[in-house]
Structures are given as C-alpha cells and as structure tokens.
DNA sequence: CGTGTTTGACCCGCGC
DNA sequence: GCGCGGGTCAAACACG
C-alpha cells in the first residue's frame, strides 16, 4: 500500500539521517583523536628531547640565537644542548652586538589540525607561551604569530605558528630550541590527552588508506629494558616502559621519515575534508 | 593593578 | 649602499 510505502520511506529516511549523524559524530571523534595524537606527539617529543639531552654529556654552550636558518632542513638534530638555565643568555646584557652562535637551536615543525573557525593561533602543546609578535609574511596570507615560552628567559624556546597555506585548518608550529624545564602544565595536558584516548593502556593504531602512508603504533608489547628514573620522577603516570617504547618508536619513525607528521596531518585532514 | 595581547616601529640579515 | 622582508621590541591596550 501507499501508506506502507510512505512509512518505509520515512523509516529509510530516518535511518539515513541517523547514519549521517553517526558518521558526523565519528568524523568529529576522529578530529578529536587527531588533535589528541598531535598533543601526544608533542608531549612525547618533549620527553624524548628531555631524555636525550640527559644522556649525552657533550659540553655545549647554550646561546640564544636569532635566526638559525643557514642550511638545514627542519629537523636537524642538534639536541645536546646544555640545559643549564642560569647561564643561558641572561648574563651579559649586550645590547646590540651579535651574539655568538656556537650551536643551532633545534628546529622542529609540527602540524596541528584545528578547527577552521578557530582564529586564535594557539597550539596546545602543554607548555605556556607568551605571544610577542605577529607578522604577515609574504608567502602566506595568514599571519604568523611568534611565541616565547613563559619561562623565558630561562627557557629560550620560541615557536612560530602559522596556518598552512594549503589547508587553512592546519596550523604549522615551528619550534626553536628545547625546553629546559618540565611541562609546567603537565597535568592539564595529560588530562586533555587522555580525555578521549586512553594513551597508556590501550593499543593505539592509526592507519590511512590510499591518501597517505600507513602509520601504526603498536603499544601492546613494549620493551621493558630500561627506564629513566630521573625523568620518571616528575611525570610518569603511564607505564614507564610504554612511554619509553613510544619515545623510541617515535624517534625511529621520525628518523626514518622527517615528514612523518606532515604526511600524517595532510593525509588525515585531506580525508576529513572530503 | 598586574598580566598578557596587540600592533606599529625598529633591527638586522640578505640580495641586488 | 639601499630596499625588502622576517623577527623582535615595547608602548598602548584589554581583561581579570
């Protein structure tokens, strides 16, 4: 009967709407997961740098530097910075002489996907930043924001945040230097990170189809060889082995593929835009 | 009133 | 030397 057909059509319509809602929710969840992954990556990266800077005992004089672009790509690994905060650039108050630059700061680039409507160029990486400038650059119509770590001048880390010219919903954060202090807001960052992704206890895998590379983090069987007691004193809520493994895994991934995060963010955002 | 942000001015390196 | 452009400073401003 026609009535029955109408009813079934209506049911089908409702089912479709429900499916749409479900897909939308899933999309949203994936977006959140991506953001969380980026947060986790940033946190892990910081821990990795912290860890690696504790092991090598190279004597390098920390010097703040202005621009360190000479020939390097975005992930040169000059990681053995001296982390002594007292001697870092607060001593001599030379106003205009060029500071000697023995080593370059570590420069890393992080791609962070945000809402396109989010106009604040804020990349939540767990650290506190103070904005000190904003410029419109030539190659990108989006303004570039300049941040210093709130622990400055004892912490010389700076970052630049600018929207990607290709995808306005992707923030490109360029970090210069390394934090010589633990996460000031480790709890907030951790809670935010574990809000929707249980990071320490569940296996985490992210795989992308045709659009990009397949990246899988298998946390089911971490190595249990060594744990860094010093770094675990302040921020080890998840299992140290898991974090250790994650750090090593991330390090190896990044070593093999410097554009790891770029590819990940670009691929996922591209699929989400479809 | 203290703290963080905004924004125009200034500095400085680099290419011509 | 000069102009351009990216990076930084600092006074003004906003906000709690």
CSV table of C-alpha atoms (C1' of nucleotides) in Angstrom, one decimal:
chain,number,residue,atom,x,y,z
A,1,UNK,CA,0.0,0.0,0.0
A,2,UNK,CA,1.0,3.5,-0.4
A,3,UNK,CA,0.8,4.3,3.2
A,4,UNK,CA,3.1,1.4,3.9
A,5,UNK,CA,5.5,2.6,1.3
A,6,UNK,CA,5.5,6.1,2.8
A,7,UNK,CA,6.1,4.6,6.2
A,8,UNK,CA,9.0,2.6,4.9
A,9,UNK,CA,10.4,5.6,3.1
A,10,UNK,CA,10.1,7.6,6.2
A,11,UNK,CA,11.9,4.9,8.1
A,12,UNK,CA,14.6,4.8,5.5
A,13,UNK,CA,14.9,8.5,5.6
A,14,UNK,CA,15.3,8.3,9.4
A,15,UNK,CA,17.8,5.7,9.1
A,16,UNK,CA,19.8,7.7,6.7
A,17,UNK,CA,19.7,10.7,8.9
A,18,UNK,CA,20.8,8.6,11.8
A,19,UNK,CA,23.6,7.3,9.7
A,20,UNK,CA,24.6,10.8,8.8
A,21,UNK,CA,24.6,11.8,12.4
A,22,UNK,CA,26.6,8.8,13.2
A,23,UNK,CA,29.2,9.5,10.5
A,24,UNK,CA,29.3,13.1,11.6
A,25,UNK,CA,29.9,12.1,15.2
A,26,UNK,CA,32.6,9.7,14.0
A,27,UNK,CA,34.2,12.4,12.0
A,28,UNK,CA,34.2,14.6,15.0
A,29,UNK,CA,35.7,11.9,17.1
A,30,UNK,CA,38.4,11.3,14.6
A,31,UNK,CA,39.1,15.0,14.5
A,32,UNK,CA,39.5,15.0,18.3
A,33,UNK,CA,41.6,11.9,18.1
A,34,UNK,CA,43.9,13.6,15.6
A,35,UNK,CA,44.3,16.6,17.9
A,36,UNK,CA,45.0,14.3,20.8
A,37,UNK,CA,47.5,12.4,18.7
A,38,UNK,CA,49.2,15.6,17.9
A,39,UNK,CA,49.2,16.6,21.6
A,40,UNK,CA,50.6,13.3,22.5
A,41,UNK,CA,53.2,13.6,19.8
A,42,UNK,CA,54.3,16.9,21.1
A,43,UNK,CA,54.4,15.7,24.7
A,44,UNK,CA,56.4,12.7,23.6
A,45,UNK,CA,58.7,14.8,21.5
A,46,UNK,CA,59.4,17.0,24.5
A,47,UNK,CA,60.1,13.9,26.6
A,48,UNK,CA,62.3,12.5,24.0
A,49,UNK,CA,64.4,15.6,23.8
A,50,UNK,CA,64.5,15.8,27.6
A,51,UNK,CA,65.6,12.2,27.7
A,52,UNK,CA,68.2,12.5,25.0
A,53,UNK,CA,69.6,15.7,26.4
A,54,UNK,CA,70.2,14.0,29.7
A,55,UNK,CA,72.3,11.2,28.3
A,56,UNK,CA,74.9,12.7,26.1
A,57,UNK,CA,77.4,14.7,28.1
A,58,UNK,CA,78.6,16.9,25.4
A,59,UNK,CA,79.7,20.3,26.6
A,60,UNK,CA,78.0,22.8,24.5
A,61,UNK,CA,77.5,26.4,25.4
A,62,UNK,CA,73.9,27.5,25.3
A,63,UNK,CA,73.4,30.6,23.4
A,64,UNK,CA,70.3,32.2,22.4
A,65,UNK,CA,70.2,32.8,18.8
A,66,UNK,CA,68.3,34.8,16.4
A,67,UNK,CA,67.9,33.1,13.3
A,68,UNK,CA,69.5,29.8,12.5
A,69,UNK,CA,68.4,29.0,9.1
A,70,UNK,CA,71.6,28.6,7.3
A,71,UNK,CA,71.5,25.4,5.5
A,72,UNK,CA,69.4,23.0,7.4
A,73,UNK,CA,66.1,21.3,7.0
A,74,UNK,CA,63.5,21.4,9.6
A,75,UNK,CA,64.8,18.6,11.7
A,76,UNK,CA,68.4,18.8,12.2
A,77,UNK,CA,69.2,17.0,15.4
A,78,UNK,CA,71.4,19.3,17.4
A,79,UNK,CA,69.9,18.0,20.6
A,80,UNK,CA,72.7,18.1,23.0
A,81,UNK,CA,72.1,21.5,24.4
A,82,UNK,CA,73.3,22.4,27.7
A,83,UNK,CA,70.3,22.8,29.9
A,84,UNK,CA,71.7,25.0,32.4
A,85,UNK,CA,69.3,27.8,32.8
A,86,UNK,CA,71.4,30.2,34.7
A,87,UNK,CA,74.0,30.5,32.0
A,88,UNK,CA,71.6,30.9,29.2
A,89,UNK,CA,71.7,34.3,27.8
A,90,UNK,CA,70.7,36.2,30.9
A,91,UNK,CA,74.1,37.1,32.0
A,92,UNK,CA,75.6,39.6,29.7
A,93,UNK,CA,73.4,42.4,28.7
A,94,UNK,CA,75.0,43.3,25.4
A,95,UNK,CA,72.5,45.4,23.6
A,96,UNK,CA,73.4,45.2,20.0
A,97,UNK,CA,76.4,43.1,19.5
A,98,UNK,CA,75.7,39.9,17.6
A,99,UNK,CA,75.7,37.0,19.9
A,100,UNK,CA,78.0,34.2,19.1
A,101,UNK,CA,76.2,31.2,17.9
A,102,UNK,CA,78.0,28.1,18.6
A,103,UNK,CA,75.2,25.7,18.0
A,104,UNK,CA,71.9,26.0,16.4
A,105,UNK,CA,68.8,25.5,18.3
A,106,UNK,CA,66.8,22.6,17.4
A,107,UNK,CA,64.2,23.4,14.9
A,108,UNK,CA,61.2,21.2,14.5
A,109,UNK,CA,58.0,21.7,12.7
A,110,UNK,CA,54.7,20.4,13.9
A,111,UNK,CA,51.5,20.3,12.0
A,112,UNK,CA,48.4,20.6,14.2
A,113,UNK,CA,45.0,20.4,12.8
A,114,UNK,CA,42.4,22.7,14.3
A,115,UNK,CA,39.0,23.9,13.6
A,116,UNK,CA,39.0,26.3,10.6
A,117,UNK,CA,36.9,28.7,12.6
A,118,UNK,CA,39.5,28.8,15.3
A,119,UNK,CA,41.2,32.1,14.6
A,120,UNK,CA,43.5,32.0,17.6
A,121,UNK,CA,46.8,30.7,16.5
A,122,UNK,CA,47.2,28.6,19.6
A,123,UNK,CA,48.7,25.2,19.5
A,124,UNK,CA,48.1,23.4,22.7
A,125,UNK,CA,51.2,21.5,23.4
A,126,UNK,CA,51.2,21.6,27.2
A,127,UNK,CA,53.6,24.5,27.6
A,128,UNK,CA,52.7,28.0,28.3
A,129,UNK,CA,53.5,30.6,25.7
A,130,UNK,CA,53.6,34.3,25.6
A,131,UNK,CA,52.9,35.9,22.3
A,132,UNK,CA,55.3,38.7,21.4
A,133,UNK,CA,54.6,39.4,17.8
A,134,UNK,CA,52.6,38.8,14.8
A,135,UNK,CA,53.5,39.4,11.2
A,136,UNK,CA,52.1,38.9,7.8
A,137,UNK,CA,54.6,37.2,5.7
A,138,UNK,CA,55.0,37.3,2.1
A,139,UNK,CA,54.5,33.7,1.1
A,140,UNK,CA,51.4,33.1,3.2
A,141,UNK,CA,48.5,35.5,3.6
A,142,UNK,CA,47.8,34.1,7.1
A,143,UNK,CA,49.5,36.0,9.8
A,144,UNK,CA,52.4,34.3,11.6
A,145,UNK,CA,52.4,34.5,15.4
A,146,UNK,CA,55.5,34.5,17.5
A,147,UNK,CA,55.6,33.0,20.9
A,148,UNK,CA,58.1,32.7,23.6
A,149,UNK,CA,58.0,30.2,26.4
A,150,UNK,CA,56.5,31.7,29.5
A,151,UNK,CA,59.6,30.6,31.4
A,152,UNK,CA,61.7,32.9,29.3
A,153,UNK,CA,64.4,34.0,29.6
A,154,UNK,CA,65.5,30.9,31.5
A,155,UNK,CA,63.8,28.9,28.8
A,156,UNK,CA,64.8,30.1,25.4
A,157,UNK,CA,62.3,28.2,23.4
A,158,UNK,CA,60.4,30.0,20.8
A,159,UNK,CA,57.7,29.0,18.4
A,160,UNK,CA,56.1,30.4,15.3
A,161,UNK,CA,52.6,29.4,14.4
A,162,UNK,CA,51.1,30.0,11.0
A,163,UNK,CA,48.3,28.5,9.1
A,164,UNK,CA,49.2,26.2,6.3
A,165,UNK,CA,48.9,27.9,3.0
A,166,UNK,CA,47.4,24.7,1.6
A,167,UNK,CA,45.0,23.9,4.3
A,168,UNK,CA,43.7,26.7,6.4
A,169,UNK,CA,42.7,24.3,9.1
A,170,UNK,CA,46.2,23.1,9.7
A,171,UNK,CA,48.4,25.1,12.0
A,172,UNK,CA,52.1,24.9,11.3
A,173,UNK,CA,54.1,25.4,14.5
A,174,UNK,CA,57.8,25.8,14.2
A,175,UNK,CA,59.7,25.2,17.4
A,176,UNK,CA,63.1,26.6,18.0
A,177,UNK,CA,65.1,25.3,20.9
A,178,UNK,CA,64.3,23.0,23.7
A,179,UNK,CA,62.6,23.4,26.9
A,180,UNK,CA,64.9,23.2,29.9
A,181,UNK,CA,62.2,22.6,32.3
A,182,UNK,CA,59.4,20.0,32.6
A,183,UNK,CA,56.0,20.6,31.5
A,184,UNK,CA,54.5,23.4,33.6
A,185,UNK,CA,51.0,22.2,32.9
A,186,UNK,CA,51.7,18.5,32.6
A,187,UNK,CA,48.5,17.6,34.4
A,188,UNK,CA,46.3,19.6,32.2
A,189,UNK,CA,47.9,18.4,29.1
A,190,UNK,CA,47.8,14.8,30.3
A,191,UNK,CA,44.2,15.0,31.2
A,192,UNK,CA,43.3,16.6,28.0
A,193,UNK,CA,45.2,14.0,26.1
A,194,UNK,CA,43.6,11.2,27.9
A,195,UNK,CA,40.2,12.7,27.7
A,196,UNK,CA,39.2,10.6,24.7
A,197,UNK,CA,42.1,8.4,24.1
A,198,UNK,CA,43.5,6.1,26.8
A,199,UNK,CA,47.0,6.5,26.0
A,200,UNK,CA,48.8,4.3,28.3
A,201,UNK,CA,46.8,1.2,28.4
A,202,UNK,CA,45.2,0.7,25.0
A,203,UNK,CA,46.9,-0.1,21.8
A,204,UNK,CA,46.9,2.8,19.5
A,205,UNK,CA,46.9,2.5,15.8
A,206,UNK,CA,46.2,4.9,13.1
A,207,UNK,CA,46.1,3.8,9.5
A,208,UNK,CA,45.3,5.7,6.5
A,209,UNK,CA,44.2,4.4,3.2
A,210,UNK,CA,45.1,5.4,-0.2
A,211,UNK,CA,45.7,9.1,0.6
A,212,UNK,CA,48.7,8.7,2.7
A,213,UNK,CA,51.1,6.5,4.5
A,214,UNK,CA,50.1,3.9,7.0
A,215,UNK,CA,51.4,4.6,10.4
A,216,UNK,CA,50.8,2.2,13.2
A,217,UNK,CA,51.7,2.5,16.7
A,218,UNK,CA,51.6,-0.9,18.4
A,219,UNK,CA,51.8,-0.5,22.1
A,220,UNK,CA,50.8,-3.9,23.1
A,221,UNK,CA,54.2,-5.2,23.8
A,222,UNK,CA,56.6,-2.5,24.9
A,223,UNK,CA,60.2,-3.1,25.7
A,224,UNK,CA,60.9,-3.4,29.4
A,225,UNK,CA,64.6,-2.9,29.3
A,226,UNK,CA,65.4,0.4,30.8
A,227,UNK,CA,63.5,3.2,32.5
A,228,UNK,CA,64.8,6.6,33.1
A,229,UNK,CA,64.4,7.2,36.8
A,230,UNK,CA,65.2,10.8,36.6
A,231,UNK,CA,62.6,11.7,34.1
A,232,UNK,CA,60.1,9.4,35.8
A,233,UNK,CA,60.2,11.3,38.9
A,234,UNK,CA,58.1,14.2,37.7
A,235,UNK,CA,55.9,12.9,35.1
A,236,UNK,CA,55.3,9.3,34.8
A,237,UNK,CA,51.8,8.4,35.2
A,238,UNK,CA,51.5,5.9,32.5
A,239,UNK,CA,53.8,2.9,32.5
A,240,UNK,CA,57.3,4.0,32.0
A,241,UNK,CA,58.0,1.1,29.6
A,242,UNK,CA,55.2,2.2,27.4
A,243,UNK,CA,56.4,5.7,27.3
A,244,UNK,CA,59.9,4.6,26.8
A,245,UNK,CA,58.8,2.5,23.9
A,246,UNK,CA,56.7,5.3,22.5
A,247,UNK,CA,59.6,7.6,22.6
A,248,UNK,CA,61.8,5.2,20.9
A,249,UNK,CA,59.2,4.4,18.3
A,250,UNK,CA,58.5,8.0,17.6
A,251,UNK,CA,62.2,8.7,17.4
A,252,UNK,CA,62.8,5.9,14.9
A,253,UNK,CA,59.8,6.9,12.9
A,254,UNK,CA,60.9,10.5,12.7
A,255,UNK,CA,64.5,9.5,11.9
A,256,UNK,CA,63.4,7.4,9.0
A,257,UNK,CA,60.8,9.9,7.8
A,258,UNK,CA,61.3,13.5,8.6
A,259,UNK,CA,58.0,14.4,7.1
A,260,UNK,CA,56.2,12.0,9.3
A,261,UNK,CA,53.8,14.4,10.9
A,262,UNK,CA,53.4,16.4,7.8
A,263,UNK,CA,52.3,13.4,5.9
A,264,UNK,CA,50.0,12.3,8.7
A,265,UNK,CA,48.3,15.6,9.2
A,266,UNK,CA,48.0,16.3,5.5
A,267,UNK,CA,46.6,12.9,4.8
A,268,UNK,CA,44.1,12.9,7.6
A,269,UNK,CA,42.9,16.4,7.0
A,270,UNK,CA,42.6,15.7,3.4
A,271,UNK,CA,40.4,12.8,4.0
A,272,UNK,CA,38.3,14.7,6.5
A,273,UNK,CA,37.7,17.4,4.1
A,274,UNK,CA,36.2,15.0,1.7
B,1,DC,C1',46.7,46.9,39.4
B,2,DG,C1',49.1,43.0,37.4
B,3,DT,C1',49.5,40.2,33.5
B,4,DG,C1',49.0,39.0,28.8
B,5,DT,C1',48.0,40.6,24.0
B,6,DT,C1',48.1,43.8,20.1
B,7,DT,C1',50.5,46.3,16.8
B,8,DG,C1',53.4,49.8,14.8
B,9,DA,C1',58.2,50.8,15.0
B,10,DC,C1',62.6,49.2,14.8
B,11,DC,C1',66.5,46.0,14.0
B,12,DC,C1',69.2,43.2,11.1
B,13,DG,C1',70.5,39.9,7.6
B,14,DC,C1',70.4,39.3,2.7
B,15,DG,C1',70.2,40.0,-2.2
B,16,DC,C1',70.9,43.3,-5.7
C,1,DG,C1',74.5,51.5,-0.1
C,2,DC,C1',69.8,50.5,-0.4
C,3,DG,C1',65.5,48.2,-0.2
C,4,DC,C1',63.0,44.3,1.3
C,5,DG,C1',61.3,41.1,4.4
C,6,DG,C1',61.4,38.4,8.6
C,7,DG,C1',62.0,38.8,13.5
C,8,DT,C1',61.8,41.4,17.9
C,9,DC,C1',60.7,45.2,20.9
C,10,DA,C1',57.9,47.9,23.6
C,11,DA,C1',54.1,51.2,24.4
C,12,DA,C1',49.3,51.0,24.4
C,13,DC,C1',45.6,48.4,25.4
C,14,DA,C1',42.4,44.8,27.2
C,15,DC,C1',41.0,42.0,30.8
C,16,DG,C1',40.7,39.5,35.1
